[in-house]
Amino acid sequence: MLKVESVTKIYGEQEASYLALEDIAIDIADGEFLCLLGPSGCGKTTLLNILAGFESVTRGRVTLDRRDIRGPGQDRVMFFQDAGSALFPWLTVEENVNFGLKLRRTPKAERGPIIDRYLTMVGLDTHRGKFPTQLSGGMRQRLQIARALAIEPEILLMDEPFAALDALTRRRMHSFLVDIWQQTQKTIVFVTHDISESILLADRIAIMGVGPGSRFEDVIRVELPRPRDPGDAAFGEIYRSIERQLALEESKLGDEAG
Amino acid sequence: MTTTSTAGRGAGRPGPAIAPARSVVERLRPLLMVLASLAIFFVLWQFLSTFVLNPYLIPPPTAVAAAFVPMAETGEIFKHVSISLVRVVIGFVLGSALAIVLGVVMGRMRVVYELLDPIIEFMRYLSPTAMIPIAVIWFGIGENSKYFLIFWGTFFFVLINTIAGVMRTPIARQRAAECLGASEFQIFILVVIPSAVPYIVTGMRVAMASSFMSIIPAEMLAADSGLGYLLQTAGMLVQTDRIFVALATISLLGFITDRLFRLLVDRTLRRYMAFVSAG
Ligand SMILES: Nc1ncnc2c1ncn2[C@@H]1O[C@H](COP(=O)(O)OP(=O)(O)OP(=O)(O)O)[C@@H](O)[C@H]1O
Ligand SMILES: [Mg+2]
């Protein structure tokens, strides 16, 4: 279990400091799909970076299976929005997946089958010799997924991974991600500012308020059966209630600016 | 697969998808245009020098060629070319090597960068030409002063580009490697340096071009051989035709070396040269 206990994050020092997160707490169960939803600049990436171990907390603690998170670890893998810069452009599709296996000293004989399995899973097995520049945006995201899954992490941390994709590709990536999640039982923390996306994917949605001092305004459980349909009445109801909540947040932002 | 679609040629036609072959003219066009450009240039030059301008000040191509023949027969020109070329290559290799090593360290270690950057910011404005007098005092007029001057010219271009390349390695790429289990050192070797390669190569190309520019004044002022020396003596004797031979040789040499360098990069570093765009 990934446990976030009253985490506060302050960037910088003294006058130049910025209170990004204030008193954030949540328990993320093994195998859970959690979405972090909130307006731009509210601190979603900050929280994800803390979970990944890239950023330290100012107060509070984050533990994975009761052990403090002190830095990045192979039990957690981060997905970046910009797959183009996260991938290694000088390595082929196959070599990108192999990168982590080599570092983990996976015996050579085992690497081939692992690479095969995950490239097939993401539908890139016929493109193994290509370089990332020769792939489409959706293919690059799938390669990022294969590369991460190959080292068999317990937790996937995803920062708006599909934000730059067109609607159609995005929909495909959604059902693809849900499939993988159901097959592999990973814990997923998924950042988005798209309400539909969060309802489509999540077991729970944590709604974050505007900063400074952003916190969880609400954590709602989505009980809809999968696969979910945005045309569904229940779906629309959840959508509207989240929308109201976010509008409330936006108006706070307006008051401050005005 | 036998639809008679009218939605464009080839729609629904069976068979492998092959890009249509470009016509011969289309493929040869770049080459033809270069040849045309050169032909026009030489004809115009010949005409103007012979009939309009003073052929003594601007010798026509035929006169330049005539001056070239004895220089080639005696091997004089090739001697100067090889001497200059060796100087450029040695200075360039030394300058690049040291600049890459230092640049990589500076790009990665903040203290080193902060301590050295101010000095470099000032020193980079000292062109190799400005360094000629001191180089001669330090190293004499032999080969070492030439190596030093080319080294000097190369060093800063490559250094600044290497630092930029190292610093601009996307943070996402480094973090991704970290998630995959790379240590600090492995990130440096396996991610940062490969990411900097395109920048380093660009710096080296600029440095190469500038080396061919700085070797000339260095040889004019402080040498008894090389293309700059040839240029200098021809100038003293007011042999415009020999001056033009030297100038044409310098252009050609710079051009060929740059092409060879690009070919070498393409053969050995090709996979590192792709810049991945966002998205
Ligand atoms: N390294 C940093 N130093 C100082 N302030 C930072 C730093 N990183 C983020 N912040 C601030 O913290 C706040 C939250 O940033 P964060 O990137 O987490 O937002 P976000 O919710 O991911 O936004 P978006 O949806 O636009 O990606 C912002 O106000 C930002 O300016
Ligand atoms: Mg963000």
Coordinates of C-alpha atoms and ligand atoms in Angstrom, one line a residue:
Chain A
M1 CA 0.0 0.0 0.0
L2 CA 1.1 3.5 -0.9
K3 CA 0.4 5.8 2.1
V4 CA 0.5 9.6 1.9
E5 CA 0.3 11.1 5.4
S6 CA -0.4 14.8 5.9
V7 CA 2.2 15.8 3.2
T8 CA 3.0 19.5 2.8
K9 CA 5.3 20.7 0.1
I10 CA 6.9 24.1 0.1
Y11 CA 9.1 25.1 -2.9
G12 CA 11.9 27.6 -2.3
E13 CA 12.8 29.5 0.8
Q14 CA 11.5 32.5 2.8
E15 CA 9.9 35.2 0.7
A16 CA 10.4 33.3 -2.5
S17 CA 8.7 30.2 -1.1
Y18 CA 5.6 28.7 -2.5
L19 CA 3.2 26.5 -0.6
A20 CA 2.3 23.9 -3.3
L21 CA 0.6 21.2 -1.3
E22 CA -0.9 21.4 2.2
D23 CA -1.8 18.5 4.3
I24 CA -2.5 15.9 1.7
A25 CA -3.4 12.5 2.9
I26 CA -4.5 9.4 1.0
D27 CA -4.1 5.6 1.2
I28 CA -3.7 4.0 -2.2
A29 CA -4.5 0.3 -2.1
D30 CA -2.5 -2.3 -4.1
G31 CA -4.1 -2.7 -7.5
E32 CA -6.1 0.5 -7.3
F33 CA -6.5 2.9 -10.1
L34 CA -6.4 6.4 -8.7
C35 CA -6.8 9.6 -10.7
L36 CA -5.6 13.0 -9.5
L37 CA -7.8 15.6 -11.0
G38 CA -7.5 19.4 -10.6
P39 CA -6.9 22.7 -12.4
S40 CA -3.6 23.6 -13.9
G41 CA -0.9 24.5 -11.4
C42 CA -2.7 22.9 -8.5
G43 CA 0.2 20.6 -7.7
K44 CA -0.6 17.3 -9.4
T45 CA 2.8 16.8 -10.9
T46 CA 4.3 17.8 -7.6
L47 CA 2.5 15.1 -5.8
L48 CA 3.4 12.6 -8.5
N49 CA 7.0 13.6 -8.3
I50 CA 6.9 13.1 -4.5
L51 CA 5.4 9.6 -5.0
A52 CA 8.1 8.8 -7.5
G53 CA 10.8 10.0 -5.1
F54 CA 12.0 12.9 -7.4
E55 CA 10.9 15.5 -4.9
S56 CA 11.2 15.5 -1.1
V57 CA 8.3 16.4 1.2
T58 CA 8.6 19.5 3.5
R59 CA 6.3 17.9 6.1
G60 CA 4.6 14.6 6.5
R61 CA 5.6 11.2 5.1
V62 CA 5.1 8.9 2.2
T63 CA 5.5 5.2 2.6
L64 CA 5.3 2.2 0.3
D65 CA 4.5 -1.0 2.2
R66 CA 5.5 0.8 5.5
R67 CA 8.9 1.8 4.1
D68 CA 9.7 5.5 3.6
I69 CA 10.1 6.6 0.1
R70 CA 13.6 8.2 -0.1
G71 CA 14.2 8.3 -3.8
P72 CA 13.2 6.7 -7.1
G73 CA 12.9 3.0 -7.0
Q74 CA 12.2 0.3 -9.5
D75 CA 9.0 -0.6 -7.8
R76 CA 7.6 2.7 -9.1
V77 CA 7.8 3.9 -12.7
M78 CA 6.9 7.3 -13.9
F79 CA 5.4 8.1 -17.3
F80 CA 6.0 11.4 -18.8
Q81 CA 3.6 13.4 -20.8
D82 CA 6.2 14.0 -23.4
A83 CA 7.2 10.5 -24.5
G84 CA 9.5 12.0 -27.1
S85 CA 11.9 13.3 -24.5
A86 CA 11.4 10.4 -22.1
L87 CA 12.4 7.8 -24.6
F88 CA 16.0 7.2 -25.8
P89 CA 16.0 8.4 -29.4
W90 CA 19.2 6.6 -30.2
L91 CA 17.8 3.2 -29.3
T92 CA 15.4 1.2 -31.3
V93 CA 12.0 0.2 -29.9
E94 CA 13.4 -3.1 -28.8
E95 CA 16.5 -1.5 -27.3
N96 CA 14.5 1.0 -25.4
V97 CA 12.7 -1.9 -23.7
N98 CA 15.9 -3.7 -23.2
F99 CA 17.5 -0.7 -21.4
G100 CA 15.9 -1.4 -18.0
L101 CA 16.4 -5.2 -18.3
K102 CA 20.1 -4.7 -18.9
L103 CA 20.4 -2.4 -15.9
R104 CA 18.7 -5.0 -13.8
R105 CA 21.1 -7.6 -15.0
T106 CA 18.2 -9.8 -16.3
P107 CA 20.0 -12.8 -17.8
K108 CA 20.3 -12.4 -21.6
A109 CA 18.3 -15.5 -22.3
E110 CA 15.3 -14.2 -20.4
R111 CA 15.4 -10.7 -22.0
G112 CA 14.2 -11.8 -25.4
P113 CA 11.0 -13.4 -24.3
I114 CA 10.2 -10.5 -21.9
I115 CA 10.7 -8.0 -24.7
D116 CA 8.5 -10.1 -27.0
R117 CA 5.8 -10.3 -24.4
Y118 CA 5.5 -6.6 -23.7
L119 CA 6.0 -5.4 -27.2
T120 CA 3.2 -7.7 -28.3
M121 CA 1.1 -6.5 -25.4
V122 CA 1.3 -2.9 -26.6
G123 CA 1.1 -3.9 -30.3
L124 CA 4.6 -2.8 -31.3
D125 CA 6.2 -6.2 -32.0
T126 CA 6.2 -5.5 -35.7
H127 CA 8.0 -2.2 -35.2
R128 CA 10.9 -3.4 -33.0
G129 CA 13.7 -2.0 -35.3
K130 CA 12.3 1.5 -35.6
F131 CA 13.6 4.5 -33.7
P132 CA 11.3 6.6 -31.5
T133 CA 11.4 9.4 -34.1
Q134 CA 9.8 7.0 -36.6
L135 CA 6.8 6.3 -34.3
S136 CA 3.5 8.2 -34.0
G137 CA 2.6 10.0 -30.7
G138 CA 0.4 7.1 -29.6
M139 CA 3.0 4.5 -30.5
R140 CA 5.6 6.4 -28.4
Q141 CA 3.3 6.3 -25.4
R142 CA 2.8 2.6 -25.9
L143 CA 6.5 2.1 -26.1
Q144 CA 6.9 4.0 -22.8
I145 CA 4.3 1.7 -21.3
A146 CA 6.1 -1.4 -22.6
R147 CA 9.5 -0.2 -21.4
A148 CA 8.0 0.4 -17.9
L149 CA 6.1 -2.8 -17.7
A150 CA 9.1 -4.9 -18.7
I151 CA 10.8 -4.2 -15.4
E152 CA 7.7 -5.2 -13.6
P153 CA 7.1 -2.3 -11.3
E154 CA 4.3 -2.5 -8.7
I155 CA 3.2 1.1 -9.3
L156 CA 2.7 3.2 -12.4
L157 CA 2.8 6.9 -12.0
M158 CA 1.4 8.6 -15.1
D159 CA 1.5 12.4 -15.7
E160 CA -1.1 13.3 -18.3
P161 CA 0.3 10.7 -20.6
F162 CA -2.4 11.0 -23.3
A163 CA -3.0 14.8 -23.1
A164 CA -1.2 15.5 -26.4
L165 CA -3.0 12.7 -28.4
D166 CA -6.0 13.1 -30.7
A167 CA -9.4 12.0 -29.4
L168 CA -9.5 8.8 -31.3
T169 CA -6.0 7.6 -30.3
R170 CA -6.7 8.7 -26.8
R171 CA -9.8 6.5 -26.6
R172 CA -7.8 3.6 -27.8
M173 CA -5.1 4.2 -25.3
H174 CA -7.7 4.4 -22.5
S175 CA -9.2 1.0 -23.2
F176 CA -5.7 -0.3 -23.8
L177 CA -4.5 1.0 -20.4
V178 CA -7.5 -0.5 -18.6
D179 CA -6.9 -3.8 -20.2
I180 CA -3.3 -3.8 -19.1
W181 CA -4.2 -2.8 -15.7
Q182 CA -6.8 -5.6 -15.4
Q183 CA -4.3 -8.1 -16.7
T184 CA -1.3 -7.1 -14.5
Q185 CA -3.0 -5.8 -11.3
K186 CA -0.7 -2.8 -11.1
T187 CA -1.4 0.1 -8.9
I188 CA -1.9 3.2 -11.1
V189 CA -1.8 6.9 -10.1
F190 CA -2.9 8.9 -13.1
V191 CA -2.8 12.6 -13.3
T192 CA -5.2 14.4 -15.6
H193 CA -7.3 17.6 -15.8
D194 CA -9.8 16.0 -18.0
I195 CA -12.9 15.0 -16.0
S196 CA -14.2 12.4 -18.6
E197 CA -10.8 10.7 -18.6
S198 CA -10.8 10.4 -14.9
I199 CA -14.3 8.9 -14.7
L200 CA -13.5 6.6 -17.6
L201 CA -10.4 5.2 -15.9
A202 CA -10.5 5.5 -12.1
D203 CA -11.6 3.5 -9.1
R204 CA -11.3 6.7 -7.2
I205 CA -10.8 10.3 -8.2
A206 CA -9.0 12.7 -5.9
I207 CA -10.0 16.3 -6.7
M208 CA -7.4 18.9 -5.9
G209 CA -8.1 22.5 -5.1
V210 CA -6.3 25.5 -6.5
G211 CA -3.0 26.6 -5.0
P212 CA -1.3 27.9 -3.0
G213 CA -1.9 25.3 -0.3
S214 CA -3.7 23.0 -2.5
R215 CA -5.4 20.0 -0.8
F216 CA -7.8 17.2 -1.7
E217 CA -11.2 18.8 -1.9
D218 CA -12.9 15.5 -2.3
V219 CA -12.1 11.9 -3.0
I220 CA -14.9 10.1 -4.9
R221 CA -15.3 6.5 -5.7
V222 CA -16.5 5.6 -9.1
E223 CA -18.7 2.5 -8.9
L224 CA -19.6 2.2 -12.6
P225 CA -18.9 -1.2 -14.2
R226 CA -16.3 -1.4 -16.8
P227 CA -16.0 -0.8 -19.7
R228 CA -17.5 2.6 -19.0
D229 CA -19.5 4.6 -21.4
P230 CA -19.4 8.4 -21.4
G231 CA -23.0 8.4 -22.8
D232 CA -24.3 6.7 -19.7
A233 CA -26.6 8.6 -17.5
A234 CA -24.7 7.7 -14.3
F235 CA -21.5 8.8 -16.0
G236 CA -23.0 12.2 -16.8
E237 CA -24.2 12.6 -13.2
I238 CA -20.7 12.1 -11.8
Y239 CA -19.3 14.3 -14.5
R240 CA -21.7 17.2 -13.5
S241 CA -21.0 16.9 -9.8
I242 CA -17.2 17.0 -10.4
E243 CA -17.7 19.9 -12.8
R244 CA -19.6 21.8 -10.1
Q245 CA -16.8 21.2 -7.6
L246 CA -14.1 22.3 -10.0
A247 CA -16.1 25.4 -11.0
L248 CA -16.2 26.3 -7.3
E249 CA -12.4 26.0 -7.3
E250 CA -12.0 28.1 -10.4
S251 CA -14.1 30.8 -8.9
K252 CA -11.8 30.9 -5.9
L253 CA -9.0 31.5 -8.4
G254 CA -11.0 34.3 -10.0
D255 CA -11.6 36.0 -6.6
E256 CA -7.9 36.0 -5.9
A257 CA -7.0 37.4 -9.3
G258 CA -9.7 40.1 -9.2
Chain B
M1 CA -9.4 -5.3 -53.8
T2 CA -10.8 -4.7 -57.2
T3 CA -12.7 -1.5 -56.5
T4 CA -12.9 1.0 -59.3
S5 CA -12.5 3.9 -57.0
T6 CA -12.0 7.3 -58.5
A7 CA -10.6 8.7 -55.3
G8 CA -7.2 9.2 -56.7
R9 CA -4.7 7.0 -58.6
G10 CA -3.8 3.7 -57.0
A11 CA -6.7 3.7 -54.5
G12 CA -7.7 0.1 -53.8
R13 CA -5.1 -1.2 -56.1
P14 CA -3.5 -4.5 -54.8
G15 CA 0.2 -5.0 -54.3
P16 CA 2.9 -3.7 -52.0
A17 CA 2.8 0.0 -51.1
I18 CA 5.8 1.5 -52.7
A19 CA 6.4 5.2 -53.0
P20 CA 6.2 6.1 -56.7
A21 CA 9.7 6.4 -58.2
R22 CA 10.8 9.9 -58.7
S23 CA 11.7 10.7 -62.3
V24 CA 15.3 10.9 -63.3
V25 CA 15.2 14.6 -63.8
E26 CA 13.7 15.1 -60.4
R27 CA 16.4 13.0 -58.8
L28 CA 19.3 14.6 -60.6
R29 CA 17.9 18.1 -60.2
P30 CA 20.1 19.1 -57.1
L31 CA 23.2 18.0 -58.9
L32 CA 22.2 19.7 -62.2
M33 CA 21.5 22.9 -60.4
V34 CA 24.9 22.9 -58.7
L35 CA 26.6 22.3 -62.1
A36 CA 24.5 25.1 -63.6
S37 CA 25.4 27.5 -60.8
L38 CA 29.1 26.7 -61.2
A39 CA 28.9 27.0 -65.0
I40 CA 27.2 30.3 -64.9
F41 CA 29.7 31.6 -62.3
F42 CA 32.8 30.6 -64.3
V43 CA 31.5 31.8 -67.7
L44 CA 30.5 35.2 -66.2
W45 CA 33.9 35.4 -64.4
Q46 CA 35.8 34.6 -67.6
F47 CA 33.8 37.1 -69.6
L48 CA 34.1 39.9 -67.0
S49 CA 37.8 39.4 -66.4
T50 CA 38.6 39.3 -70.0
F51 CA 36.5 42.0 -71.4
V52 CA 35.3 44.3 -68.6
L53 CA 37.6 44.2 -65.6
N54 CA 41.3 44.4 -65.3
P55 CA 42.5 40.8 -65.9
Y56 CA 45.6 41.5 -63.9
L57 CA 43.6 42.3 -60.8
I58 CA 41.1 39.6 -61.3
P59 CA 42.6 36.9 -63.5
P60 CA 40.1 34.8 -65.5
P61 CA 39.6 31.1 -64.6
T62 CA 41.8 30.1 -67.6
A63 CA 44.7 32.1 -66.2
V64 CA 44.2 30.7 -62.7
A65 CA 44.2 27.2 -64.2
A66 CA 47.4 28.0 -66.1
A67 CA 49.1 29.1 -62.8
F68 CA 47.9 26.0 -61.1
V69 CA 49.5 23.5 -63.6
P70 CA 53.1 24.2 -62.7
M71 CA 52.3 24.3 -59.0
A72 CA 50.8 20.9 -59.3
E73 CA 53.6 19.5 -61.5
T74 CA 56.2 20.5 -59.0
G75 CA 54.0 19.3 -56.1
E76 CA 54.3 22.7 -54.5
I77 CA 50.6 23.1 -53.9
F78 CA 50.1 19.6 -52.5
K79 CA 52.9 20.2 -50.1
H80 CA 51.3 23.3 -48.8
V81 CA 47.9 21.7 -48.6
S82 CA 49.1 18.7 -46.7
I83 CA 51.1 20.8 -44.2
S84 CA 48.0 23.1 -43.5
L85 CA 45.8 20.1 -43.3
V86 CA 47.9 18.3 -40.8
R87 CA 48.1 21.4 -38.6
V88 CA 44.3 21.8 -38.8
V89 CA 43.6 18.2 -38.0
I90 CA 46.0 18.0 -35.1
G91 CA 44.8 21.2 -33.5
F92 CA 41.2 20.3 -34.2
V93 CA 41.4 16.8 -32.6
L94 CA 43.3 18.1 -29.6
G95 CA 40.9 21.0 -29.1
S96 CA 37.8 18.9 -29.6
A97 CA 38.9 16.2 -27.3
L98 CA 39.8 18.5 -24.4
A99 CA 36.7 20.6 -24.9
I100 CA 34.4 17.5 -24.9
V101 CA 35.9 16.2 -21.6
L102 CA 35.8 19.6 -19.9
G103 CA 32.4 20.5 -21.4
V104 CA 30.9 17.3 -20.1
V105 CA 32.2 17.9 -16.6
M106 CA 31.1 21.5 -16.6
G107 CA 27.7 20.6 -17.9
R108 CA 27.2 18.1 -15.1
M109 CA 29.0 19.6 -12.1
R110 CA 27.6 22.9 -11.0
V111 CA 30.6 24.2 -9.0
V112 CA 33.0 23.5 -11.9
Y113 CA 30.6 25.4 -14.2
E114 CA 30.2 28.3 -11.9
L115 CA 33.9 28.6 -11.4
L116 CA 35.0 28.3 -15.0
D117 CA 32.2 29.9 -16.9
P118 CA 33.1 33.5 -16.2
I119 CA 36.6 33.0 -17.4
I120 CA 35.4 31.2 -20.5
E121 CA 32.9 34.0 -21.2
F122 CA 35.9 36.4 -21.5
M123 CA 38.4 34.2 -23.2
R124 CA 36.1 33.1 -26.0
Y125 CA 36.3 36.6 -27.5
L126 CA 40.0 36.1 -28.1
S127 CA 40.1 34.9 -31.7
P128 CA 43.0 32.7 -32.8
T129 CA 44.3 35.7 -34.8
A130 CA 44.5 37.8 -31.6
M131 CA 46.6 35.0 -30.1
I132 CA 49.2 34.8 -32.9
P133 CA 51.8 37.1 -31.3
I134 CA 51.8 35.4 -27.9
A135 CA 51.7 31.9 -29.6
V136 CA 54.8 32.7 -31.5
I137 CA 56.5 33.9 -28.3
W138 CA 55.4 30.8 -26.4
F139 CA 55.9 28.2 -29.1
G140 CA 58.1 29.7 -31.8
I141 CA 57.2 29.7 -35.5
G142 CA 57.3 25.9 -35.8
E143 CA 54.4 23.5 -35.8
N144 CA 53.5 23.9 -32.1
S145 CA 52.3 27.5 -32.4
K146 CA 50.0 26.4 -35.3
Y147 CA 48.6 23.5 -33.3
F148 CA 48.0 25.8 -30.4
L149 CA 46.2 28.4 -32.5
I150 CA 43.9 25.8 -34.1
F151 CA 43.4 24.3 -30.7
W152 CA 42.4 27.7 -29.4
G153 CA 39.9 28.3 -32.1
T154 CA 38.3 24.8 -31.8
F155 CA 38.2 24.6 -28.1
F156 CA 35.6 27.2 -27.3
F157 CA 33.1 26.3 -30.0
V158 CA 33.1 22.7 -29.0
L159 CA 33.2 23.5 -25.3
I160 CA 30.2 25.8 -25.3
N161 CA 28.2 23.4 -27.4
T162 CA 29.1 20.4 -25.3
I163 CA 28.0 22.2 -22.1
A164 CA 24.7 23.2 -23.8
G165 CA 24.1 19.6 -24.9
V166 CA 24.7 18.2 -21.5
M167 CA 22.6 20.8 -19.8
R168 CA 19.7 20.4 -22.2
T169 CA 19.4 16.7 -21.7
P170 CA 15.6 16.4 -21.0
I171 CA 15.1 15.9 -17.3
A172 CA 12.3 13.5 -18.2
R173 CA 14.8 11.3 -20.0
Q174 CA 17.1 11.2 -17.0
R175 CA 14.3 10.5 -14.6
A176 CA 13.0 7.8 -16.8
A177 CA 16.4 6.1 -16.8
E178 CA 16.5 6.5 -13.0
C179 CA 13.1 4.8 -12.7
L180 CA 14.5 2.0 -14.9
G181 CA 17.3 1.5 -12.3
A182 CA 20.2 3.6 -13.6
S183 CA 22.7 4.9 -11.1
E184 CA 23.9 8.5 -11.2
F185 CA 27.0 7.4 -13.2
Q186 CA 25.0 5.2 -15.6
I187 CA 22.6 8.1 -16.3
F188 CA 25.6 10.2 -17.1
I189 CA 27.2 7.7 -19.4
L190 CA 24.2 6.1 -20.9
V191 CA 21.8 9.0 -21.2
V192 CA 23.4 12.4 -20.8
I193 CA 26.4 11.9 -23.1
P194 CA 24.4 10.3 -26.0
S195 CA 21.8 13.1 -25.7
A196 CA 24.6 15.7 -26.1
V197 CA 26.1 14.1 -29.2
P198 CA 24.1 16.2 -31.7
Y199 CA 25.2 19.4 -30.0
I200 CA 28.8 18.3 -29.8
V201 CA 28.9 17.3 -33.4
T202 CA 27.4 20.7 -34.4
G203 CA 30.0 22.5 -32.4
M204 CA 32.7 20.4 -34.1
R205 CA 31.5 21.3 -37.5
V206 CA 31.5 25.0 -36.8
A207 CA 34.9 24.6 -35.2
M208 CA 36.2 22.8 -38.3
A209 CA 35.1 25.6 -40.6
S210 CA 36.6 28.2 -38.3
S211 CA 39.9 26.2 -38.2
F212 CA 40.3 26.6 -41.9
M213 CA 39.8 30.3 -41.4
S214 CA 42.2 30.7 -38.6
I215 CA 45.0 28.6 -40.1
I216 CA 45.5 31.2 -42.9
P217 CA 46.4 34.2 -40.8
A218 CA 48.5 32.0 -38.5
E219 CA 50.5 30.8 -41.5
M220 CA 50.7 34.3 -43.1
L221 CA 52.2 35.8 -40.0
A222 CA 54.2 33.0 -38.5
A223 CA 55.2 30.2 -40.8
D224 CA 57.4 29.2 -43.7
S225 CA 55.0 26.7 -45.2
G226 CA 51.3 26.0 -45.7
L227 CA 48.5 27.7 -47.7
G228 CA 48.6 30.9 -45.7
Y229 CA 52.4 31.2 -46.4
L230 CA 51.7 30.5 -50.1
L231 CA 49.1 33.3 -50.0
Q232 CA 51.5 35.6 -48.2
T233 CA 54.4 35.2 -50.6
A234 CA 52.2 35.4 -53.7
G235 CA 50.8 38.6 -52.2
M236 CA 54.3 40.1 -51.7
L237 CA 55.2 39.3 -55.2
V238 CA 51.8 40.6 -56.5
Q239 CA 51.1 37.3 -58.3
T240 CA 47.4 37.6 -58.5
D241 CA 47.0 34.3 -60.4
R242 CA 48.8 32.4 -57.6
I243 CA 46.8 34.2 -55.0
F244 CA 43.6 32.9 -56.7
V245 CA 45.0 29.4 -56.9
A246 CA 45.6 29.5 -53.1
L247 CA 42.1 31.0 -52.4
A248 CA 40.4 28.4 -54.5
T249 CA 42.3 25.6 -52.8
I250 CA 41.4 26.9 -49.4
S251 CA 37.6 26.9 -50.3
L252 CA 37.8 23.5 -51.8
L253 CA 39.7 22.0 -48.9
G254 CA 37.3 23.4 -46.3
F255 CA 34.3 22.1 -48.4
I256 CA 35.7 18.7 -48.8
T257 CA 36.7 18.3 -45.2
D258 CA 33.3 19.3 -44.0
R259 CA 31.7 16.7 -46.3
L260 CA 34.1 14.1 -45.1
F261 CA 33.3 15.0 -41.5
R262 CA 29.6 14.7 -42.2
L263 CA 30.0 11.4 -43.9
L264 CA 32.0 10.1 -41.0
V265 CA 29.4 11.3 -38.5
D266 CA 26.7 9.7 -40.6
R267 CA 28.5 6.4 -40.7
T268 CA 29.3 6.2 -37.0
L269 CA 27.0 8.4 -35.0
R270 CA 23.8 8.3 -37.1
R271 CA 21.5 7.0 -34.4
Y272 CA 22.5 9.7 -32.0
M273 CA 21.8 12.5 -34.4
A274 CA 18.0 12.3 -34.4
F275 CA 16.4 15.1 -32.5
V276 CA 13.1 13.9 -31.1
S277 CA 10.4 16.5 -31.2
A278 CA 7.8 16.9 -28.5
G279 CA 4.7 14.8 -28.6
Ligands
LIG1 N1 10.6 23.4 -8.9 C1 9.6 24.3 -8.5 N2 10.0 25.4 -7.9 C2 9.1 26.3 -7.5 N3 7.8 26.2 -7.7 C3 7.3 25.1 -8.3 C4 8.3 24.1 -8.8 N4 7.5 23.1 -9.4 C5 6.3 23.5 -9.4 N5 6.1 24.7 -8.7 C6 4.9 25.4 -8.4 O1 4.0 24.5 -7.7 C7 2.7 24.6 -8.2 C8 2.2 23.3 -8.7 O2 2.9 22.9 -9.8 P1 2.6 21.5 -10.6 O3 3.6 21.4 -11.7 O4 2.6 20.4 -9.6 O5 1.1 21.7 -11.1 P2 0.2 20.8 -12.0 O6 -1.0 20.5 -11.2 O7 0.9 19.6 -12.4 O8 -0.2 21.7 -13.2 P3 -0.5 21.3 -14.7 O9 -1.8 20.7 -14.8 O10 -0.4 22.6 -15.4 O11 0.6 20.4 -15.1 C9 2.7 25.7 -9.3 O12 2.3 26.9 -8.8 C10 4.2 25.8 -9.7 O13 4.5 27.1 -10.0
MG2 MG 1.6 18.9 -14.3

